PDB file of C-alpha atoms in Angstrom:
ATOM      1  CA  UNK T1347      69.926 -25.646   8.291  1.00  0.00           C
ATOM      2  CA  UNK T1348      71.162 -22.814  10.167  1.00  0.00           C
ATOM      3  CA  UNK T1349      69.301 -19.172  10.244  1.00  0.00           C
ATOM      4  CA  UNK T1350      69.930 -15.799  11.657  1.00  0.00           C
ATOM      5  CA  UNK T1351      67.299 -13.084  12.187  1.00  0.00           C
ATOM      6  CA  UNK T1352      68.579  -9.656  12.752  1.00  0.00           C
ATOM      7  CA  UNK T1353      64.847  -7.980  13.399  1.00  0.00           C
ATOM      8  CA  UNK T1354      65.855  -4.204  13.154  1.00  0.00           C
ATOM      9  CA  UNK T1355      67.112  -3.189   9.576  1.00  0.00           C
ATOM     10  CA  UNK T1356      67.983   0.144  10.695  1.00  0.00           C
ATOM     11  CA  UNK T1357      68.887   1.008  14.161  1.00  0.00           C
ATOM     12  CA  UNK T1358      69.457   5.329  14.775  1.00  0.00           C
ATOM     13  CA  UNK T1359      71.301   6.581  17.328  1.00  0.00           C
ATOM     14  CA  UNK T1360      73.266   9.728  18.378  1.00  0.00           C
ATOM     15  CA  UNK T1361      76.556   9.854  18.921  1.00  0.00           C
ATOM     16  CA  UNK T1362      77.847   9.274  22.691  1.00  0.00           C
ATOM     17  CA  UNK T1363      74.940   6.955  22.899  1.00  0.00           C
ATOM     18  CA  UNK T1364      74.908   3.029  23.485  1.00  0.00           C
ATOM     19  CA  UNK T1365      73.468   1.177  21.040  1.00  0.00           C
ATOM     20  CA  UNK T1366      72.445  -2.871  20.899  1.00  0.00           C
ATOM     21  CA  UNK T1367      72.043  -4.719  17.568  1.00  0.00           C
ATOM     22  CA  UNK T1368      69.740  -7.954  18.107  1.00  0.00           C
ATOM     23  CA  UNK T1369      71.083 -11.215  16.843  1.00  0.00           C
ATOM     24  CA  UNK T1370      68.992 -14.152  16.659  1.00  0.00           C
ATOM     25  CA  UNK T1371      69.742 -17.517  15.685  1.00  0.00           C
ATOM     26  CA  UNK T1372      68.542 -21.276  15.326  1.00  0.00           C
ATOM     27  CA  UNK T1373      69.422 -23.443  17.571  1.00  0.00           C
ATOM     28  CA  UNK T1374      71.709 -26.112  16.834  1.00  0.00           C
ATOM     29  CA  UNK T1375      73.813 -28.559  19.240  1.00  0.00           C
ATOM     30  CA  UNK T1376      76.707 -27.121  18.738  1.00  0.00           C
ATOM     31  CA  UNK T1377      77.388 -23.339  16.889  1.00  0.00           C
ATOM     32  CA  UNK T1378      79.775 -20.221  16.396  1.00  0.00           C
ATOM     33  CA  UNK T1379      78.679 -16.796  15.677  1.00  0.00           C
ATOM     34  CA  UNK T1380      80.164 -14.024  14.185  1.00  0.00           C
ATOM     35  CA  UNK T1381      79.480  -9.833  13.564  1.00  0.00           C
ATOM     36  CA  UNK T1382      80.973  -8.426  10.748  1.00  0.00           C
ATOM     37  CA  UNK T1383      80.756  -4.869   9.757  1.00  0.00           C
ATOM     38  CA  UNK T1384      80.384  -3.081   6.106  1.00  0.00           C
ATOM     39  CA  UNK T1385      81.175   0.180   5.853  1.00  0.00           C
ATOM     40  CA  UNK T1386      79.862   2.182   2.271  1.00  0.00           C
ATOM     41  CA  UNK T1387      81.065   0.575  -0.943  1.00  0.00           C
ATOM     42  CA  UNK T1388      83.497  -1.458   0.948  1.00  0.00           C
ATOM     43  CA  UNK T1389      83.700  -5.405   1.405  1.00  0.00           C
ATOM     44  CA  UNK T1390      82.959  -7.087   4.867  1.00  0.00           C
ATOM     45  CA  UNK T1391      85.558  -7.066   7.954  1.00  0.00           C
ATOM     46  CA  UNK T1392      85.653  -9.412  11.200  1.00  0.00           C
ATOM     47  CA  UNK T1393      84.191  -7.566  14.097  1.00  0.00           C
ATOM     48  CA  UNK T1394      84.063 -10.301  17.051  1.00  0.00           C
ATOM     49  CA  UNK T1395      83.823 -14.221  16.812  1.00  0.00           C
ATOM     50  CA  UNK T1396      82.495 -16.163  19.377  1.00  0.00           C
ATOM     51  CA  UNK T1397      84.103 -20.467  19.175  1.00  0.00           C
ATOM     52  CA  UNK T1398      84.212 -21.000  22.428  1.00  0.00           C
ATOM     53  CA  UNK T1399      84.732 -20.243  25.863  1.00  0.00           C
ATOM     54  CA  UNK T1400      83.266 -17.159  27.660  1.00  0.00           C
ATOM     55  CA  UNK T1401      79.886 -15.718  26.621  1.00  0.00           C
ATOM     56  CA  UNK T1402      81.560 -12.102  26.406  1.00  0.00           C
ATOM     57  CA  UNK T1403      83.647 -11.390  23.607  1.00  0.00           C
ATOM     58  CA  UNK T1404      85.134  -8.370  22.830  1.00  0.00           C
ATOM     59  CA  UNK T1405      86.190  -7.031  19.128  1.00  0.00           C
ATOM     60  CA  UNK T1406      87.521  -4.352  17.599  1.00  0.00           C
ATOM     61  CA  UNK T1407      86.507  -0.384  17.639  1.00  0.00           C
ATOM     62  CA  UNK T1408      85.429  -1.059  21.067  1.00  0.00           C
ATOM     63  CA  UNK T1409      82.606  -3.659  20.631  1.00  0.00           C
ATOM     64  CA  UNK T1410      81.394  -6.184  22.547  1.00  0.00           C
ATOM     65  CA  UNK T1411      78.597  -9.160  22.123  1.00  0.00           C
ATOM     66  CA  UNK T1412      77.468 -12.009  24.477  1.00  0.00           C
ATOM     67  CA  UNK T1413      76.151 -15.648  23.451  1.00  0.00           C
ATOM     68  CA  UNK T1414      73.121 -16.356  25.281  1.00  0.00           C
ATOM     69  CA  UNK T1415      72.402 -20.273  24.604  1.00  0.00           C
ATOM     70  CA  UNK T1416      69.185 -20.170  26.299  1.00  0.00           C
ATOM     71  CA  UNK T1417      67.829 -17.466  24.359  1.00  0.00           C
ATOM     72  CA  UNK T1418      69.754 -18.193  20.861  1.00  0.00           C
ATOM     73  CA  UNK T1419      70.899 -14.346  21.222  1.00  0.00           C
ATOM     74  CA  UNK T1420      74.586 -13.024  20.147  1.00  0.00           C
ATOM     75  CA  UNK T1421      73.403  -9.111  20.588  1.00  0.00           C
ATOM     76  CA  UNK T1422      76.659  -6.688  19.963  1.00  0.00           C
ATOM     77  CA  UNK T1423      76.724  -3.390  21.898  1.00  0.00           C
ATOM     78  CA  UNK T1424      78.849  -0.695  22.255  1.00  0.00           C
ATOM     79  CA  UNK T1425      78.511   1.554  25.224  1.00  0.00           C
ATOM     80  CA  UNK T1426      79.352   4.997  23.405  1.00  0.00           C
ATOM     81  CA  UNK T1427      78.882   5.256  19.427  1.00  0.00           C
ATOM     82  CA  UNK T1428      80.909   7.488  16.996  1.00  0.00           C
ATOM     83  CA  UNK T1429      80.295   9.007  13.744  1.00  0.00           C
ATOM     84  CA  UNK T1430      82.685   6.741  12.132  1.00  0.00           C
ATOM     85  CA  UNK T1431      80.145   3.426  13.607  1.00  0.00           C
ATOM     86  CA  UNK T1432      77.666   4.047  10.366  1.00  0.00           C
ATOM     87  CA  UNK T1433      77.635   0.972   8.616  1.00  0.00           C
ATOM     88  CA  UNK T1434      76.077  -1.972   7.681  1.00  0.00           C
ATOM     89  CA  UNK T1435      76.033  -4.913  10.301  1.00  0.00           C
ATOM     90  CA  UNK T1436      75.809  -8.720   9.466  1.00  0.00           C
ATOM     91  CA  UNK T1437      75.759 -11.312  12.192  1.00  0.00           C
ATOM     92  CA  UNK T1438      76.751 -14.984  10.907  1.00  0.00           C
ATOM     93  CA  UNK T1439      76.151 -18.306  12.160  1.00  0.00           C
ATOM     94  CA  UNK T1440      78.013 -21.965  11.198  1.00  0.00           C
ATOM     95  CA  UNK T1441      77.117 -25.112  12.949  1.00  0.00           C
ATOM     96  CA  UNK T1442      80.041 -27.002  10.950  1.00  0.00           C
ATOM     97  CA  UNK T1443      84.050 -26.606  12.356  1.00  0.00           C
ATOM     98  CA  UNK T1444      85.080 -28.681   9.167  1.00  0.00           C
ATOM     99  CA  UNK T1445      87.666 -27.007   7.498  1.00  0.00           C
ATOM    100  CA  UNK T1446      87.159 -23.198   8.558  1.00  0.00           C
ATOM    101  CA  UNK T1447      83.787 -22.617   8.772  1.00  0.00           C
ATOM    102  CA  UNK T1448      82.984 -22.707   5.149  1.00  0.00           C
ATOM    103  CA  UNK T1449      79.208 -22.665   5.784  1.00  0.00           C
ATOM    104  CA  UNK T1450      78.278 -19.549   6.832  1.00  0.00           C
ATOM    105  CA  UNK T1451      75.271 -18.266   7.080  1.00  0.00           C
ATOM    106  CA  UNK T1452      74.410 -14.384   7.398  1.00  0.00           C
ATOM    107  CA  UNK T1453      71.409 -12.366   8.780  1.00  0.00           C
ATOM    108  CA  UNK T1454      69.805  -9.777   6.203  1.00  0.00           C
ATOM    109  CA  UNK T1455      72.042  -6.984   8.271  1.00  0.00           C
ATOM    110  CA  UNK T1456      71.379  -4.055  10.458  1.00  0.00           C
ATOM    111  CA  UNK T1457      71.948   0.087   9.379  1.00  0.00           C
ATOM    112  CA  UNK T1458      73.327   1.304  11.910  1.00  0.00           C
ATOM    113  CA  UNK T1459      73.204   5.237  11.807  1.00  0.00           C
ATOM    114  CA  UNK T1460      74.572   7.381  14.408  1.00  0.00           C
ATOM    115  CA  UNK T1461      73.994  11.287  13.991  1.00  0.00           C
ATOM    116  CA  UNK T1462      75.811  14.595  15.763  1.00  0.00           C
TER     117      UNK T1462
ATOM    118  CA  UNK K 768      99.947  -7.470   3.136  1.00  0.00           C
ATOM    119  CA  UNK K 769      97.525  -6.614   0.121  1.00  0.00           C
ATOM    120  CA  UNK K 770      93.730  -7.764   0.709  1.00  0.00           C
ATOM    121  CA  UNK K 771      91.198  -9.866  -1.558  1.00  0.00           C
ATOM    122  CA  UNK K 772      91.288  -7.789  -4.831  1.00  0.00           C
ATOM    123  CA  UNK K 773      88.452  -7.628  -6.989  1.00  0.00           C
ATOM    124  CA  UNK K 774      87.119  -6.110 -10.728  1.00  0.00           C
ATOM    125  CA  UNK K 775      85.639  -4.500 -11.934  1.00  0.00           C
ATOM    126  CA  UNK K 776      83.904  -2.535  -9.061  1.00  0.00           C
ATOM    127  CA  UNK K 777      81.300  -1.483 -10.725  1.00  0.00           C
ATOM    128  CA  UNK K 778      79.412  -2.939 -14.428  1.00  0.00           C
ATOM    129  CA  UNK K 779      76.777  -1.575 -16.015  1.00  0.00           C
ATOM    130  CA  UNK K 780      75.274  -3.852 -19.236  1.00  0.00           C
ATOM    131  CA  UNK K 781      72.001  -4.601 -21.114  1.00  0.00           C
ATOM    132  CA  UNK K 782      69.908  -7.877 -20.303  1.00  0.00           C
ATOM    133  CA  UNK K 783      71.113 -10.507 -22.149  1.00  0.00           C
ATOM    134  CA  UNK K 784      74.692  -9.920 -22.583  1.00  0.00           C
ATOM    135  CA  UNK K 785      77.440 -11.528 -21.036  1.00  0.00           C
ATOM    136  CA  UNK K 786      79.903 -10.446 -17.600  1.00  0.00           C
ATOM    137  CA  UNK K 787      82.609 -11.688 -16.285  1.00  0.00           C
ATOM    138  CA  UNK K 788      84.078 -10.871 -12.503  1.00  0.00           C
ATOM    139  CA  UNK K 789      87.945 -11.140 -11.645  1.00  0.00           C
ATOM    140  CA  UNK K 790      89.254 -12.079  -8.059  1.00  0.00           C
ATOM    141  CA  UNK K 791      92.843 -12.223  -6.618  1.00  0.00           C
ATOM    142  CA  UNK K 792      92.911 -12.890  -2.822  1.00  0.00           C
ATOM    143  CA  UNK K 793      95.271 -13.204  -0.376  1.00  0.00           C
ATOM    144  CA  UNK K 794      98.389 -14.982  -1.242  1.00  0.00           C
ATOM    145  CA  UNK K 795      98.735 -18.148   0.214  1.00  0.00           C
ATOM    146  CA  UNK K 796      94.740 -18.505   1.026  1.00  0.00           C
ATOM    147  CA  UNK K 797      93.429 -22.174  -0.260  1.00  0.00           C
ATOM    148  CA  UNK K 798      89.745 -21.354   0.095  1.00  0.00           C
ATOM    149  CA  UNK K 799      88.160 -19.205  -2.148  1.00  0.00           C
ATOM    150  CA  UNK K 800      84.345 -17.801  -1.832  1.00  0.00           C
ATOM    151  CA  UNK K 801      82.054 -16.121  -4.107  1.00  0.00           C
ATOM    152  CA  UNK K 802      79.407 -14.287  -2.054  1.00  0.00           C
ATOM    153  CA  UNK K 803      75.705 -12.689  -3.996  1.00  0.00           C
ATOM    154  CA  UNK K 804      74.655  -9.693  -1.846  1.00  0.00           C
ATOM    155  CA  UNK K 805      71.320  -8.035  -2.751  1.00  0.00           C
ATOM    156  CA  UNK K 806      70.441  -4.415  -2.206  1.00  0.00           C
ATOM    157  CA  UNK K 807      69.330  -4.774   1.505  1.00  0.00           C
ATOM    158  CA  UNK K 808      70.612  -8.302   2.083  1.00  0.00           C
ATOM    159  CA  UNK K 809      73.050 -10.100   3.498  1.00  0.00           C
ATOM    160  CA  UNK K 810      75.896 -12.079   1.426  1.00  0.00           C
ATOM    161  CA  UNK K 811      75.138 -15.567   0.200  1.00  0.00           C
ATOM    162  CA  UNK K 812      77.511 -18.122  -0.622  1.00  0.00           C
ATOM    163  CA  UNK K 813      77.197 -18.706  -4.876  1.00  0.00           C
ATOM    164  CA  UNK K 814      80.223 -21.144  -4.799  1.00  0.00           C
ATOM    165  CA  UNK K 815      83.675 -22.509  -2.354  1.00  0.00           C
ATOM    166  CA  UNK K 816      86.477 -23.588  -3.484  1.00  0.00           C
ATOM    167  CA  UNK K 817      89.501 -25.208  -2.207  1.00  0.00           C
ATOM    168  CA  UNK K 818      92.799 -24.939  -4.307  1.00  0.00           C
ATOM    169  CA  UNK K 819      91.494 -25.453  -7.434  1.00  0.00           C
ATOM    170  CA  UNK K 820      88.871 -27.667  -7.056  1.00  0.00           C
ATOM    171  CA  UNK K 821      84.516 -26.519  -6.469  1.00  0.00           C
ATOM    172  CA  UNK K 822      83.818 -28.518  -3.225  1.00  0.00           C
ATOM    173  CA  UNK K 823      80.404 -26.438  -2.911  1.00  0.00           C
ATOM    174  CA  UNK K 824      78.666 -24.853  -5.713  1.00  0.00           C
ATOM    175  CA  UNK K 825      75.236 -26.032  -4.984  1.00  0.00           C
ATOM    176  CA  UNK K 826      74.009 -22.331  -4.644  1.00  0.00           C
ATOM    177  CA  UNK K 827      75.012 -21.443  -7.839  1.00  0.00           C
ATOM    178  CA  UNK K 828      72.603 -20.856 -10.800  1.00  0.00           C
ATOM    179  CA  UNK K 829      73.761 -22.900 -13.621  1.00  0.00           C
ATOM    180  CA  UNK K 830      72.317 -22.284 -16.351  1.00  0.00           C
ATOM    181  CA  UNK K 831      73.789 -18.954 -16.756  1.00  0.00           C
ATOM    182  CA  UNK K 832      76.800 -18.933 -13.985  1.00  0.00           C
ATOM    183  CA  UNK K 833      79.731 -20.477 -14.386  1.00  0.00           C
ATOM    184  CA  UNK K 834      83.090 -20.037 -12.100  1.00  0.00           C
ATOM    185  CA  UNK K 835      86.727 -21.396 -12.411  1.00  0.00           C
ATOM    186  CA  UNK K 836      89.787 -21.101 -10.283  1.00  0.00           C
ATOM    187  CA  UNK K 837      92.954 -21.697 -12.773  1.00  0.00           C
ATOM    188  CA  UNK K 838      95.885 -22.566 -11.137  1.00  0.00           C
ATOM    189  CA  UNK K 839      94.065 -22.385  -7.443  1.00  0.00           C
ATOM    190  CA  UNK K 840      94.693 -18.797  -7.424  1.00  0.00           C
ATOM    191  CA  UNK K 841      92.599 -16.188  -9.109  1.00  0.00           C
ATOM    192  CA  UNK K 842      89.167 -16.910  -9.831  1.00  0.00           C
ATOM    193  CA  UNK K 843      86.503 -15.528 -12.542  1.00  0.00           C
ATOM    194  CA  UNK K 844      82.627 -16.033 -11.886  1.00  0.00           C
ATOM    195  CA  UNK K 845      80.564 -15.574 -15.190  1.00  0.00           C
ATOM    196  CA  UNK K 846      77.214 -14.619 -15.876  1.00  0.00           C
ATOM    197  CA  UNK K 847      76.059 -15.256 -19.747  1.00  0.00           C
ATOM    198  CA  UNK K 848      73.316 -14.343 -20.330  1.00  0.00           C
ATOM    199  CA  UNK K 849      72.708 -11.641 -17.710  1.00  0.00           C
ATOM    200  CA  UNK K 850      69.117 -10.907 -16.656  1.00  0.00           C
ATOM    201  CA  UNK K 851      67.693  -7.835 -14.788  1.00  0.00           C
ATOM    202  CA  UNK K 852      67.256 -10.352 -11.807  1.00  0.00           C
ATOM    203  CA  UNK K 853      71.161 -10.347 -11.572  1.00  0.00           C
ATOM    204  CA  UNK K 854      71.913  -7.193 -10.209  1.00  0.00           C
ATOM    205  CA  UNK K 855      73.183  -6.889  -7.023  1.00  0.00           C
ATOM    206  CA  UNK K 856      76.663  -6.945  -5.305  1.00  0.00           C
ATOM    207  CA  UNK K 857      79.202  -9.789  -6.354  1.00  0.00           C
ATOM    208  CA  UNK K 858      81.974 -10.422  -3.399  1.00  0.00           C
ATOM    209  CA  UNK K 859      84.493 -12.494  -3.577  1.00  0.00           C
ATOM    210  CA  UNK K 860      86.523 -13.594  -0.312  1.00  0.00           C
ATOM    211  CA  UNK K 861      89.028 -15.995   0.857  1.00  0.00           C
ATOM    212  CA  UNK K 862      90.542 -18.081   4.176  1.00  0.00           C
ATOM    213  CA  UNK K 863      93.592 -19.766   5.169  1.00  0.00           C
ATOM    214  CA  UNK K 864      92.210 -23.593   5.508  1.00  0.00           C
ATOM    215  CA  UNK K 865      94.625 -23.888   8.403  1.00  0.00           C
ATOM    216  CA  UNK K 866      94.849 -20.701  10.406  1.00  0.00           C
ATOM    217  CA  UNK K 867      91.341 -19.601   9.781  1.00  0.00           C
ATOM    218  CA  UNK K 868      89.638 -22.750  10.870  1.00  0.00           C
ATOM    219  CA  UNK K 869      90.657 -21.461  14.070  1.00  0.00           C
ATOM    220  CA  UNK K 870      89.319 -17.584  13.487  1.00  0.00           C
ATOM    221  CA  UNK K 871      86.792 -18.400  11.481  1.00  0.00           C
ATOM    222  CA  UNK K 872      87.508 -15.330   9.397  1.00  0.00           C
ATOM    223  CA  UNK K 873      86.457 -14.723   6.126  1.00  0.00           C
ATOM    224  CA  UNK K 874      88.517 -11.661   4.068  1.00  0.00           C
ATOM    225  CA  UNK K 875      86.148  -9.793   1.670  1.00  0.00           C
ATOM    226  CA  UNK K 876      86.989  -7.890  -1.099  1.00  0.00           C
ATOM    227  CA  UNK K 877      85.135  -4.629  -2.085  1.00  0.00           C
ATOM    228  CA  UNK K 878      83.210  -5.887  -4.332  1.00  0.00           C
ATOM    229  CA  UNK K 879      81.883  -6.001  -7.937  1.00  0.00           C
ATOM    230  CA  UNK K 880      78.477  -4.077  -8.594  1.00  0.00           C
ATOM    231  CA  UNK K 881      76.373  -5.343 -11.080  1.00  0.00           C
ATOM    232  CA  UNK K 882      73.587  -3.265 -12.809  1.00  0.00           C
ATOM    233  CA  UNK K 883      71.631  -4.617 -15.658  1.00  0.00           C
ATOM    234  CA  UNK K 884      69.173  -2.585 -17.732  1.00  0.00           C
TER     235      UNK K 884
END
């Protein structure tokens, strides 16, 4: 079965700043990986997917991740941080393409916390 | 277009009683999810299903869970009895079978806290 380690649970940064969020997962033939986002007392929205195609993918609010197949990495980054960028990160993993990707699995999620 | 609606947001009952969760999601949206998210975790699937019918409930507990989509629209999960062990964050979420198996996107409601004293 599929896993995903995120290793940092909380990740502090001030604004401006870059930031990287580690995504691991375990390998499988073939997989797609996802970053969601959380933001306080709210459900979970669809940051970036990657299916196929090139290793950079770009999402929304200015993120970006790459799929590194060699290393089982899907690390998001953002070059510059804002306030608004506190929230609760999940990366997701699903080695099935049966009927939408039903079977996915999520890290235990990263706090990210950006401060003036 | 309105998103996956869910109540109540938040519950608050003694060990032993019974809970029930309510979820409306996006119109049209065959696939329905209910997701267990504990303080600190990330979401795990409890049970899928398409239409009407559970194709995958294997996570859920049982003995004291239960879940049914009437109609293949709204959906209730149940917990009876409830034990301290059960509180955490219920989400509920749905997907278009057709246009999401090509996003891959899952739409979330807010969610229904649980606490259980």
């Amino acid at each position: 079965a599929q896993s995903v380690t995120q290793l940092d649970s909380q990740v502090p940064v001030f604004e401006e700043a870059p930031v990287e969020l580690r995504c691991n997962y375990s390998s499988s033939v073939s997989v797609y990986l996802f970053w969601y986002v959380q933001y306080p007392n709210q459900g979970l929205q669809l940051l970036l997917k990657y299916l196929s195609g090139s290793t950079l993918v770009k999402g929304i609010n200015g993120f970006e991740a790459e799929f590194n197949k060699s290393q089982t990495s899907f690390h998001l980054r953002k070059p510059s941080v804002h306030i608004s960028d506190t929230a609760e990160y999940f990366c997701a993993v699903s080695d099935t393409w049966d009927t939408g990707f039903q079977k996915l699995v999520f890290g235990t999620g990263t706090r990210l916390l950006v401060s003036p | 277009e309105a998103g996956v609606v869910q109540s109540p947001r938040y519950k608050i009952i003694e060990k032993k009683q019974p809970v029930a969760f309510w979820c409306n999601p996006i119109s049209g949206h065959n696939t329905l999810y209910w997701y267990l998210q504990n303080l600190g975790q990330g979401p795990e699937l409890l049970i899928r299903y398409e239409n009407e019918e559970a194709v995958d409930d294997s996570q859920l507990p049982k003995d004291r869970f239960s879940a049914e989509r009437l109609k293949g629209v709204d959906s209730t999960l149940k917990i009876q009895p409830a034990e301290l062990g059960d509180s955490a964050v219920y989400l509920c979420a749905s997907s278009d079978k057709l246009g999401d198996a090509n996003t891959g996107e899952l739409f979330f409601g807010e969610g229904s806290r649980l606490t259980v004293l």
